Amino acid sequence: KVDRSAAYMARFLAKNVVYNRYASKCEIQLSYAIGIAEPISIAINTFGTNSIDDDEIINKIKSNFVLTPKGIIKIKGS
């Protein structure tokens, strides 16, 4: 199910944000709608610990990761 896969993916993304030192704390939320493969919303909260702008972090996530259900399964299987 996409909700559980998206929860794992959001945690994976948050860990990558911290690992790459864009923030020292990070929470990411992904929202999906039935029939739409891409997330309809990506929300990020860095709790004021970000070293770059939150919008820039979201743009990096969008450009480096495929957030469709198929893309999430591919990443998890790697």
XYZ file of N, CA and C in Angstrom:
234
model
N 0.836 -1.188 0.000
C 0.000 0.000 0.000
C 0.876 1.245 0.000
N 0.397 2.246 -0.697
C 1.196 3.456 -0.854
C 1.370 4.205 0.462
N 0.414 4.135 1.365
C 0.555 4.887 2.612
C 1.723 4.375 3.446
N 1.880 3.085 3.545
C 2.983 2.517 4.324
C 4.307 2.724 3.605
N 4.324 2.516 2.307
C 5.545 2.733 1.525
C 5.980 4.194 1.591
N 5.020 5.098 1.543
C 5.332 6.525 1.619
C 5.883 6.893 2.993
N 5.400 6.249 4.041
C 5.926 6.503 5.384
C 7.395 6.092 5.468
N 7.726 4.935 4.915
C 9.117 4.499 4.884
C 9.963 5.445 4.035
N 9.418 5.882 2.913
C 10.143 6.783 2.023
C 10.373 8.133 2.690
N 9.375 8.647 3.394
C 9.524 9.931 4.074
C 10.642 9.848 5.115
N 10.711 8.742 5.834
C 11.788 8.544 6.814
C 13.141 8.464 6.112
N 13.207 7.750 5.011
C 14.430 7.642 4.227
C 14.888 9.022 3.751
N 13.949 9.831 3.263
C 14.278 11.171 2.781
C 14.765 12.055 3.919
N 14.093 11.998 5.067
C 14.484 12.811 6.215
C 15.897 12.438 6.676
N 16.197 11.139 6.682
C 17.536 10.696 7.066
C 18.582 11.226 6.082
N 18.233 11.265 4.799
C 19.157 11.791 3.790
C 19.365 13.290 3.943
N 18.328 14.017 4.307
C 18.452 15.459 4.549
C 19.438 15.700 5.688
N 19.316 14.938 6.754
C 20.225 15.083 7.894
C 21.637 14.622 7.516
N 21.734 13.507 6.827
C 23.037 12.980 6.415
C 23.811 13.986 5.559
N 23.092 14.658 4.648
C 23.724 15.639 3.761
C 23.890 17.012 4.408
N 23.545 17.103 5.677
C 23.718 18.312 6.489
C 22.924 19.514 5.979
N 21.774 19.233 5.375
C 20.867 20.324 5.023
C 20.111 20.790 6.256
N 20.020 19.932 7.265
C 19.391 20.245 8.550
C 19.859 19.205 9.560
N 19.785 19.540 10.839
C 20.174 18.550 11.838
C 18.967 17.781 12.375
N 17.775 18.287 12.122
C 16.523 17.574 12.434
C 15.583 17.761 11.248
N 14.823 16.732 10.933
C 13.949 16.837 9.771
C 12.753 15.903 9.887
N 11.594 16.418 9.503
C 10.373 15.622 9.407
C 9.775 15.899 8.028
N 9.445 14.838 7.312
C 8.877 14.982 5.967
C 7.544 14.266 5.912
N 6.568 14.912 5.277
C 5.254 14.318 5.065
C 4.975 14.262 3.568
N 4.531 13.112 3.110
C 4.137 12.922 1.714
C 2.643 12.637 1.675
N 1.929 13.306 0.781
C 0.487 13.091 0.641
C 0.184 12.615 -0.769
N -0.604 11.555 -0.851
C -0.988 10.978 -2.142
C -2.505 10.987 -2.278
N -2.961 10.984 -3.526
C -4.388 10.892 -3.819
C -4.614 9.690 -4.730
N -5.776 9.096 -4.610
C -6.118 7.936 -5.427
C -6.069 8.321 -6.903
N -5.378 7.506 -7.681
C -5.301 7.708 -9.123
C -4.211 8.662 -9.574
N -3.470 9.247 -8.648
C -2.388 10.165 -9.001
C -1.085 9.559 -8.471
N -0.145 9.297 -9.372
C 1.084 8.598 -8.984
C 2.028 9.477 -8.167
N 2.193 10.726 -8.556
C 3.080 11.638 -7.835
C 2.411 12.125 -6.561
N 3.187 12.439 -5.531
C 2.571 12.992 -4.318
C 1.950 14.356 -4.618
N 0.803 14.617 -4.021
C 0.155 15.911 -4.243
C 0.739 16.977 -3.326
N 1.452 16.536 -2.292
C 2.061 17.475 -1.365
C 3.296 16.855 -0.730
N 4.329 17.684 -0.589
C 5.527 17.312 0.162
C 5.730 18.421 1.183
N 5.621 18.075 2.445
C 5.807 19.052 3.519
C 7.063 18.702 4.296
N 7.808 19.721 4.686
C 9.040 19.501 5.424
C 9.068 20.432 6.635
N 9.556 19.908 7.735
C 9.768 20.705 8.936
C 11.171 20.389 9.430
N 12.023 21.393 9.422
C 13.396 21.207 9.888
C 13.605 21.805 11.275
N 12.549 22.247 11.891
C 12.581 22.750 13.268
C 13.613 23.862 13.455
N 13.826 24.640 12.395
C 14.766 25.757 12.468
C 16.227 25.360 12.421
N 16.522 24.104 12.104
C 17.913 23.629 12.075
C 18.478 23.566 10.659
N 17.748 24.082 9.678
C 18.165 23.964 8.286
C 19.345 24.877 7.970
N 20.247 24.375 7.120
C 21.381 25.168 6.641
C 21.076 25.786 5.278
N 20.069 25.241 4.575
C 19.561 25.837 3.335
C 18.041 25.940 3.468
N 17.433 26.714 2.590
C 15.998 26.955 2.653
C 15.196 25.661 2.469
N 14.089 25.518 3.200
C 13.246 24.320 3.105
C 12.759 24.073 1.678
N 12.418 25.146 0.953
C 11.972 24.982 -0.438
C 13.077 24.407 -1.312
N 14.303 24.786 -1.028
C 15.438 24.244 -1.786
C 15.631 22.758 -1.482
N 15.417 22.370 -0.232
C 15.501 20.953 0.140
C 14.438 20.159 -0.610
N 13.211 20.681 -0.654
C 12.128 20.004 -1.374
C 12.472 19.882 -2.857
N 13.037 20.921 -3.443
C 13.433 20.860 -4.860
C 14.505 19.802 -5.086
N 15.446 19.669 -4.160
C 16.477 18.629 -4.277
C 15.852 17.236 -4.193
N 14.876 17.080 -3.299
C 14.181 15.791 -3.170
C 13.460 15.458 -4.471
N 12.721 16.428 -5.015
C 11.965 16.198 -6.250
C 12.872 15.876 -7.434
N 14.049 16.491 -7.481
C 14.929 16.280 -8.628
C 15.767 15.002 -8.513
N 15.922 14.467 -7.304
C 16.788 13.304 -7.129
C 16.071 11.994 -6.830
N 14.780 12.054 -6.518
C 14.047 10.845 -6.154
C 12.740 10.758 -6.934
N 12.405 9.551 -7.355
C 11.118 9.286 -7.993
C 10.166 8.882 -6.874
N 9.159 9.698 -6.612
C 8.273 9.480 -5.474
C 6.955 8.822 -5.840
N 6.906 8.213 -7.022
C 5.729 7.424 -7.392
C 5.800 6.102 -6.627
N 4.676 5.399 -6.475
C 4.738 4.083 -5.809
C 5.757 3.149 -6.464
N 5.814 3.162 -7.786
C 6.773 2.319 -8.503
C 8.209 2.739 -8.189
N 8.456 4.038 -8.118
C 9.784 4.548 -7.804
C 10.199 4.217 -6.378
N 9.254 4.264 -5.445
C 9.552 3.938 -4.056
C 9.922 2.465 -3.937
N 9.191 1.600 -4.621
C 9.479 0.163 -4.578
C 10.866 -0.100 -5.162
N 11.215 0.608 -6.230
C 12.527 0.426 -6.853
C 13.643 0.828 -5.901
N 13.477 1.939 -5.171
C 14.490 2.394 -4.228
C 14.624 1.405 -3.080
N 13.499 0.941 -2.551
C 13.534 0.011 -1.431
C 14.155 -1.320 -1.826
N 14.033 -1.691 -3.096
C 14.581 -2.966 -3.551
C 16.053 -2.907 -3.886
N 16.612 -1.691 -3.955
C 18.032 -1.538 -4.325
C 18.956 -1.988 -3.238
